[in-house]
Amino acid sequence: MTQSKYKSDFLHVMEERGFINQCSDVEGLDKKLCEGVQSAYIGYDPTGPSLHIGHLYTVMMLHWFQQCGHKPITLMGGGTALIPDPTLKDKTRPLLSPADIETNVESLKQVFSKFLTYGEGPTDACMVNNYDWLAGLDYIEFLRDVGMHFTVNRMLTFESVKTRLDRELPMTFIEFNYMILQGYDFVQLHRRYGTVFQMGGSDQWGNIINGVELGRKMDRAELFALTAPLLTTASGAKMGKTEGGAVWLNADMLSPYKYYQYWRNVEDDMVGTLLRRFTLLPVAEIEKLEALQGQEINEAKKILAFEATRLCHGETAAQEAQATAQNVFEQGVAGTDLPSISIAESRLAAGVFVIDLFVETELAGSKGDVRRLIKGGGAKVNDGTVTDEKQTVSTEDLTPDGYIKLSAGKKKHALAWVESP
RNA sequence: GGAGGAGUGGCAGAGCGGUCAAUUGCACCUGACUGUAAAUCAGGCGACUUCGGUCUACGGUGGUUCAAAUCCAUCCUCCUCCA
């Protein structure tokens, strides 16, 4: 294990797990964290009902923060979600209704609870909503107190603003204000909870540092910022997408099996980074796994997939997912955890077009999609390649266990079970 | 308020009266090779289809034409310059 240059447990962990990208004042922060229990927050926009793995590494930061004896705060941007964030996407994102946001906040708390312990204790996590202080703001007062401290000159230099302007894309005033409100959040967190520390992804650096500066200007507060490197694949693309879309952390939006498969299929070069960031395995153990070469890396990927799934969906779900993956890929048989549909026995007896089953199991998006799959030789029924578009299956195709296995390509499989009368 | 310019498939970006379901790149899917990896090569990439076709699409709505993404009118949105 490498000798840490940090005194505080937390920074030590962040360092060895690769979470440190930029920090406003490492020494100061290190010292602060050694003084006693601190609270730190990360902001999340409740713009969707779940988190995906793009959010996950920040949640892990909070997780470790709590493990190191501090208090994590999840800040819900209930107020800022009413305002579009000007980042990345060139288009202004649609405004959400307050009711949607409230539903999302509730749903998100469930997800966070898998990684953080909420409660009333000194190091228990808590969830706050910036709607509480943003909703009632008086415009004039706000401009005088907060707007005073921002120069447009500086705001224009921020990456999110610059790219928009450079590309001659519109940015509305409401979006332009986003960063001010985010900075103001830090001030409020400090005033209300004594929070001196904010973390986030490196894309949030500008916003976070705004808060640090605003706190100093308004309250002479000493605030700290830490960002983690954004997750990109070894080939440079942003991580977190699968064929179906985002890799959600909710089981009802993405099954544990698929979640497991996502991790199982990551690029070789990512395994070490991901193990450090998304599992709780001791670093020493991770270092051993990182040393694996060639085909052996698959072993590391299995561990990554298992550990990541266990953390998010629990031991049982992880074992089931792993067992299914093993059955499917190593034994060549079906596993119970595969996506399934049920089909009435009477319907099956009459014969069902294979094409329809592929659509119903969502292995393909449309009938035309299945036809293409068949033409390309990627469609299989019970591991036999489908060659005829009009091929049907009936009760005779059922395996002894009472299902039909469908495959789209080598990795995507689904089962159609007969519905017992 | 005035003058120009632009709105095309997930994104970028061609087309500017028929041969356009729309060039191309990225992304994505499948096949081959492999290690459920990467790279590479090949094919595919609106929906439905009795595979002959049918339908829906180029900001919205009307119109001209045998025929429109392409022309005209109008509305909406955005950009640039001027006041």
XYZ file of C-alpha atoms (C1' of nucleotides) in Angstrom:
504
model
C 0.000 0.000 0.000
C 1.301 3.428 -0.863
C 2.171 5.793 1.920
C -0.483 8.455 2.046
C 0.428 12.066 2.075
C -2.797 12.826 3.872
C -3.485 12.689 7.550
C -7.220 12.300 7.284
C -8.680 8.905 6.550
C -11.032 10.303 4.037
C -8.525 11.960 1.761
C -6.381 8.911 2.061
C -9.196 6.748 0.789
C -10.069 9.191 -1.959
C -6.480 9.237 -3.059
C -5.928 5.521 -3.245
C -9.250 4.916 -4.930
C -8.728 7.516 -7.571
C -11.352 10.032 -6.612
C -9.229 13.129 -6.553
C -9.172 15.351 -9.559
C -9.094 18.860 -8.193
C -9.174 20.175 -4.685
C -9.383 23.771 -3.603
C -7.062 23.545 -0.634
C -5.929 20.035 0.162
C -3.848 20.850 3.192
C -6.584 22.955 4.710
C -9.156 20.313 4.015
C -6.972 17.569 5.357
C -6.503 19.481 8.556
C -10.196 20.296 8.820
C -11.193 16.674 8.449
C -8.879 15.708 11.252
C -10.495 18.184 13.609
C -13.633 16.146 14.019
C -16.891 15.244 12.370
C -17.539 17.320 9.303
C -20.377 17.336 6.865
C -19.982 17.331 3.130
C -22.538 17.506 0.419
C -23.050 16.659 -3.193
C -25.881 18.096 -5.185
C -28.195 16.044 -7.349
C -30.890 17.140 -9.701
C -34.122 15.306 -9.145
C -34.829 15.374 -12.842
C -35.398 11.633 -13.041
C -36.800 8.915 -10.799
C -33.521 7.098 -10.416
C -29.793 7.536 -10.464
C -27.579 5.919 -13.021
C -23.976 4.948 -12.804
C -22.970 8.359 -14.007
C -24.026 9.522 -10.548
C -22.728 6.518 -8.736
C -19.140 7.508 -8.213
C -20.219 10.665 -6.441
C -22.458 8.614 -4.197
C -19.446 6.461 -3.468
C -17.582 9.540 -2.353
C -20.288 10.219 0.172
C -20.269 6.598 1.155
C -16.599 6.696 2.019
C -17.028 10.025 3.703
C -19.539 8.424 6.015
C -17.333 5.377 6.507
C -14.580 7.705 7.615
C -16.743 9.038 10.383
C -18.278 12.095 8.795
C -21.723 13.221 7.841
C -22.771 13.076 4.201
C -25.508 15.309 2.921
C -27.379 14.661 -0.273
C -28.633 17.927 -1.604
C -31.648 17.652 -3.785
C -31.848 20.386 -6.331
C -35.585 20.664 -5.988
C -35.289 24.376 -6.563
C -32.603 24.324 -9.206
C -34.342 21.504 -11.034
C -36.948 24.092 -11.825
C -34.182 25.705 -13.813
C -32.352 24.021 -16.623
C -28.665 23.291 -16.181
C -26.668 24.713 -19.061
C -24.154 21.882 -19.237
C -23.227 19.492 -21.992
C -26.362 19.226 -23.996
C -26.751 22.088 -26.339
C -30.432 22.231 -25.963
C -32.307 23.767 -23.144
C -33.817 21.015 -21.174
C -37.492 21.006 -20.533
C -38.741 22.457 -17.299
C -40.157 20.024 -14.809
C -43.214 20.532 -12.738
C -42.846 20.757 -8.956
C -44.980 17.642 -8.577
C -42.692 15.583 -10.790
C -39.729 16.778 -8.841
C -41.248 15.803 -5.549
C -41.927 12.288 -6.775
C -38.394 12.027 -8.013
C -36.931 13.199 -4.717
C -38.762 10.457 -2.858
C -37.653 7.863 -5.342
C -34.062 9.002 -5.218
C -33.883 8.703 -1.482
C -34.568 4.997 -1.853
C -31.617 4.665 -4.148
C -29.280 6.646 -1.928
C -30.242 4.501 1.007
C -28.426 1.584 -0.525
C -25.154 3.387 -0.183
C -25.692 5.705 2.743
C -27.186 5.352 6.181
C -29.744 8.026 6.814
C -30.815 8.997 10.283
C -30.598 11.544 13.024
C -27.203 10.666 14.448
C -24.164 12.891 14.116
C -22.699 10.901 11.236
C -25.970 9.793 9.711
C -26.682 10.993 6.238
C -29.338 13.563 5.694
C -31.161 14.807 2.706
C -31.917 18.433 2.153
C -33.689 20.242 -0.619
C -32.612 23.587 -1.916
C -36.189 24.343 -2.730
C -36.427 25.232 0.943
C -34.318 28.318 0.547
C -34.627 29.047 -3.130
C -38.380 29.080 -3.398
C -38.936 32.031 -1.160
C -36.151 34.222 -2.421
C -36.852 37.842 -2.898
C -35.457 38.844 -6.241
C -34.247 42.303 -5.353
C -32.788 41.199 -2.083
C -31.067 38.277 -3.739
C -29.545 40.461 -6.398
C -28.174 42.815 -3.772
C -26.830 40.123 -1.457
C -25.636 37.532 -3.909
C -25.646 39.026 -7.382
C -23.233 41.650 -6.109
C -20.503 39.077 -5.838
C -20.613 37.751 -9.343
C -19.133 39.437 -12.334
C -20.507 38.593 -15.692
C -16.979 38.724 -17.054
C -16.041 35.773 -14.935
C -19.249 33.879 -15.550
C -18.654 34.102 -19.252
C -15.396 32.244 -18.879
C -17.049 29.129 -17.544
C -16.864 26.168 -19.814
C -20.577 25.513 -19.855
C -21.283 29.071 -20.889
C -18.402 29.352 -23.273
C -19.184 26.296 -25.341
C -22.724 27.430 -25.735
C -21.687 30.873 -26.865
C -18.883 29.644 -29.075
C -21.250 27.432 -30.951
C -23.676 30.277 -31.232
C -26.291 28.310 -29.416
C -28.847 30.042 -27.306
C -28.494 30.208 -23.584
C -31.309 31.740 -21.694
C -30.923 33.991 -18.742
C -32.560 31.450 -16.524
C -29.813 28.969 -17.397
C -27.174 31.566 -16.934
C -28.365 31.942 -13.369
C -27.937 28.314 -12.564
C -24.388 28.668 -11.357
C -25.268 31.510 -9.056
C -27.929 29.468 -7.372
C -25.584 26.551 -7.015
C -23.031 28.749 -5.385
C -25.697 30.076 -3.097
C -26.525 26.523 -2.040
C -23.110 26.164 -0.527
C -23.594 29.335 1.481
C -26.934 28.079 2.729
C -25.559 24.659 3.621
C -22.830 26.375 5.567
C -25.220 28.647 7.391
C -27.748 25.946 8.170
C -25.579 22.909 8.810
C -22.082 24.245 9.198
C -21.075 22.395 6.068
C -17.697 23.436 4.785
C -17.120 20.859 2.133
C -18.632 20.143 -1.248
C -17.761 17.365 -3.626
C -18.794 16.438 -7.118
C -17.683 15.394 -10.545
C -15.000 17.407 -12.253
C -17.595 18.932 -14.541
C -18.999 20.643 -11.475
C -15.733 22.251 -10.500
C -16.747 25.668 -11.697
C -20.024 25.597 -9.889
C -18.486 24.307 -6.705
C -15.694 26.822 -6.652
C -18.284 29.539 -7.137
C -19.823 28.418 -3.892
C -16.496 28.451 -2.134
C -15.839 31.993 -3.232
C -19.304 33.181 -2.507
C -19.059 31.784 1.003
C -15.856 33.642 1.569
C -17.250 36.888 0.247
C -20.567 36.749 2.027
C -19.721 35.056 5.297
C -15.928 35.005 5.421
C -16.364 31.254 5.591
C -13.571 28.865 4.798
C -15.065 26.331 2.412
C -13.514 23.411 0.576
C -14.087 21.740 -2.745
C -13.098 18.379 -4.110
C -13.939 16.904 -7.469
C -13.413 13.444 -8.875
C -12.346 12.680 -12.423
C -15.265 12.052 -14.714
C -15.793 8.523 -15.778
C -14.911 7.785 -19.316
C -14.143 4.505 -20.964
C -10.573 3.790 -21.963
C -11.556 4.719 -25.487
C -12.753 8.071 -24.249
C -16.505 7.765 -24.463
C -18.623 8.641 -21.506
C -19.610 5.667 -19.462
C -22.952 4.557 -18.329
C -24.810 3.691 -21.434
C -26.024 0.295 -22.445
C -28.101 -0.700 -25.447
C -31.240 0.013 -23.525
C -30.087 3.417 -22.344
C -28.662 4.509 -19.057
C -27.436 2.036 -16.491
C -29.946 2.694 -13.767
C -29.454 1.806 -10.158
C -33.092 0.906 -9.607
C -33.944 -2.745 -10.003
C -37.260 -1.899 -11.592
C -35.537 0.143 -14.258
C -32.641 -2.180 -14.894
C -32.597 -5.723 -13.592
C -29.729 -6.802 -11.345
C -28.761 -9.293 -14.019
C -28.375 -6.583 -16.613
C -26.600 -4.433 -14.100
C -24.203 -7.282 -13.457
C -23.704 -7.756 -17.174
C -22.899 -4.122 -17.633
C -19.951 -4.400 -15.278
C -18.981 -7.782 -16.618
C -18.587 -6.287 -20.090
C -16.485 -3.244 -19.379
C -13.255 -2.656 -21.252
C -10.130 -4.330 -19.931
C -8.362 -1.121 -19.200
C -11.138 0.096 -16.973
C -11.252 -2.773 -14.533
C -8.796 -1.380 -12.009
C -10.327 2.065 -11.984
C -13.795 0.655 -11.624
C -12.873 -1.742 -8.866
C -11.448 1.162 -6.913
C -14.369 3.388 -7.496
C -17.313 1.068 -7.370
C -16.474 -1.717 -4.992
C -15.561 -1.780 -1.330
C -12.767 -4.272 -1.807
C -9.543 -3.420 -0.005
C -7.093 -1.658 -2.250
C -4.469 -4.318 -1.691
C -6.813 -6.883 -3.164
C -7.641 -4.645 -6.093
C -3.979 -4.250 -6.843
C -3.683 -7.992 -7.172
C -6.597 -8.083 -9.577
C -5.107 -5.268 -11.592
C -2.013 -7.327 -12.150
C -3.952 -9.936 -14.086
C -3.278 -10.125 -17.775
C -5.056 -11.262 -20.897
C -7.836 -13.701 -20.427
C -7.387 -13.659 -16.677
C -8.817 -10.173 -16.599
C -12.159 -11.863 -16.940
C -11.779 -13.047 -13.374
C -11.330 -9.481 -12.244
C -14.385 -8.467 -14.213
C -16.467 -11.118 -12.526
C -15.418 -9.824 -9.174
C -16.133 -6.288 -10.252
C -19.552 -7.251 -11.516
C -20.383 -9.224 -8.426
C -19.194 -6.637 -5.947
C -20.823 -3.755 -7.743
C -24.091 -5.627 -8.006
C -23.947 -6.684 -4.384
C -23.458 -3.130 -3.287
C -26.380 -1.880 -5.271
C -28.845 -4.763 -5.222
C -27.745 -6.898 -2.301
C -26.008 -10.205 -1.803
C -28.848 -12.416 -2.987
C -29.502 -10.551 -6.183
C -25.809 -10.468 -6.964
C -25.505 -14.211 -6.495
C -28.479 -14.871 -8.710
C -27.126 -12.578 -11.372
C -23.750 -14.234 -11.210
C -25.254 -17.719 -11.335
C -27.320 -16.783 -14.344
C -24.346 -15.297 -16.107
C -22.360 -18.417 -15.427
C -25.110 -20.661 -16.718
C -25.610 -18.636 -19.823
C -22.044 -17.933 -20.787
C -20.065 -20.755 -19.317
C -22.471 -23.686 -19.339
C -24.502 -22.541 -22.284
C -27.778 -23.142 -20.497
C -30.404 -20.674 -19.464
C -30.450 -18.974 -16.125
C -33.523 -18.004 -14.206
C -32.483 -14.398 -13.930
C -32.777 -13.694 -17.625
C -35.443 -11.279 -18.753
C -38.649 -13.266 -19.106
C -42.110 -13.094 -20.477
C -44.921 -15.551 -20.032
C -47.050 -16.850 -22.803
C -50.398 -18.592 -22.620
C -50.218 -22.300 -23.303
C -53.133 -22.194 -25.704
C -51.443 -19.516 -27.745
C -48.184 -21.381 -27.870
C -49.906 -24.614 -28.859
C -51.294 -22.867 -31.913
C -47.828 -21.774 -32.923
C -46.291 -18.386 -32.408
C -44.089 -16.479 -34.802
C -40.559 -16.245 -33.538
C -40.561 -12.664 -34.682
C -43.325 -11.781 -32.281
C -41.536 -13.341 -29.352
C -38.436 -11.310 -30.002
C -40.453 -8.147 -29.929
C -42.360 -9.163 -26.821
C -39.208 -10.005 -24.910
C -37.798 -6.655 -26.003
C -34.775 -8.311 -27.505
C -35.657 -6.322 -30.579
C -37.357 -3.005 -30.972
C -39.652 -3.857 -33.828
C -40.526 -6.642 -36.196
C -38.323 -5.136 -38.839
C -35.566 -5.175 -36.286
C -36.037 -8.904 -35.749
C -36.021 -9.530 -39.473
C -32.719 -7.744 -39.728
C -31.418 -9.777 -36.843
C -32.464 -12.986 -38.559
C -30.860 -11.921 -41.817
C -27.667 -11.194 -39.967
C -27.727 -14.584 -38.319
C -28.008 -13.173 -34.835
C -31.373 -14.560 -33.809
C -31.490 -17.856 -31.974
C -34.161 -20.023 -30.460
C -32.910 -22.525 -27.917
C -29.440 -21.847 -29.298
C -30.413 -22.782 -32.844
C -30.011 -20.021 -35.396
C -33.249 -18.810 -36.899
C -33.005 -18.780 -40.661
C -36.596 -18.293 -41.675
C -38.466 -15.128 -40.838
C -41.694 -17.049 -40.663
C -40.407 -19.654 -38.264
C -42.814 -20.454 -35.490
C -42.443 -22.101 -32.152
C -44.943 -24.235 -30.314
C -45.168 -26.341 -27.193
C -42.764 -28.790 -28.802
C -39.992 -26.255 -28.539
C -40.281 -25.986 -24.809
C -37.307 -27.215 -22.890
C -37.938 -29.766 -20.146
C -37.962 -26.873 -17.714
C -40.874 -25.268 -19.504
C -39.450 -22.313 -21.369
C -38.091 -21.261 -24.717
C -34.780 -19.468 -24.804
C -34.385 -16.622 -27.214
C -31.132 -14.924 -28.051
C -30.238 -11.784 -29.934
C -26.573 -11.976 -30.627
C -24.284 -13.647 -28.174
C -24.991 -11.620 -25.139
C -28.647 -10.811 -25.008
C -30.943 -13.577 -23.980
C -34.510 -13.881 -22.767
C -36.893 -16.611 -21.772
C -40.497 -17.191 -22.721
C -42.272 -19.296 -20.125
C -45.549 -21.057 -20.633
C -48.215 -19.730 -18.424
C -49.563 -22.523 -16.319
C -53.329 -22.557 -16.619
C -38.255 48.396 -34.505
C -35.052 47.472 -39.275
C -31.918 44.079 -42.439
C -30.193 39.352 -43.363
C -29.732 33.879 -42.146
C -31.364 29.141 -40.223
C -34.845 25.130 -38.581
C -33.731 17.694 -41.960
C -33.529 10.984 -38.919
C -30.128 9.757 -31.574
C -26.262 13.772 -32.662
C -23.389 16.364 -36.435
C -24.368 17.722 -41.268
C -25.695 17.130 -47.082
C -29.787 17.647 -50.330
C -32.844 22.728 -52.656
C -39.187 20.193 -57.829
C -39.355 13.958 -59.569
C -34.445 8.424 -59.658
C -35.240 10.946 -51.506
C -37.070 6.758 -46.375
C -33.335 11.101 -47.818
C -25.259 11.379 -49.272
C -21.717 11.225 -45.368
C -19.498 11.025 -40.305
C -20.298 9.690 -35.155
C -23.300 6.695 -32.100
C -25.916 2.147 -32.182
C -27.104 -3.265 -33.739
C -25.506 -8.070 -36.003
C -21.720 -11.379 -38.138
C -16.355 -12.958 -38.433
C -11.928 -13.000 -35.181
C -11.522 -13.413 -29.635
C -11.442 -13.695 -23.631
C -18.980 -12.070 -22.391
C -12.428 -7.138 -23.654
C -10.121 -3.809 -27.199
C -8.647 -3.158 -32.225
C -9.886 -4.768 -37.187
C -12.964 -6.402 -41.303
C -18.130 -7.270 -43.308
C -23.328 -6.222 -43.197
C -27.347 -3.382 -41.103
C -29.588 0.981 -38.990
C -38.294 4.722 -39.785
C -42.812 1.425 -39.080
C -45.955 -2.435 -41.027
C -45.943 -6.223 -44.697
C -49.342 -11.938 -47.695
C -42.048 -9.352 -49.423
C -45.262 -7.191 -54.449
C -45.735 -3.250 -51.685
C -48.299 0.062 -47.934
C -47.885 3.960 -44.399
C -45.619 7.911 -41.461
C -41.446 11.434 -41.768
C -37.397 16.790 -43.477
C -40.339 23.206 -37.337
C -46.410 24.124 -37.612
C -50.470 25.260 -40.981
C -52.310 26.296 -45.709
C -51.237 26.705 -51.102
C -48.909 26.044 -56.317
C -47.878 21.474 -59.173
C -49.272 15.246 -62.369
C -45.271 15.432 -58.493
C -42.489 19.265 -52.784
C -37.572 18.120 -47.715
C -37.004 21.077 -52.116
C -41.415 26.636 -54.833
C -45.140 30.348 -52.501
C -47.925 32.352 -48.137
C -48.376 32.488 -43.096
C -47.240 31.199 -38.049
C -43.633 29.509 -34.404
C -38.475 29.088 -32.734
C -33.420 30.436 -33.018
C -28.929 33.076 -34.883
C -26.191 37.474 -36.799
C -25.837 42.660 -37.757
C -28.064 47.616 -37.198
C -31.268 51.047 -34.051
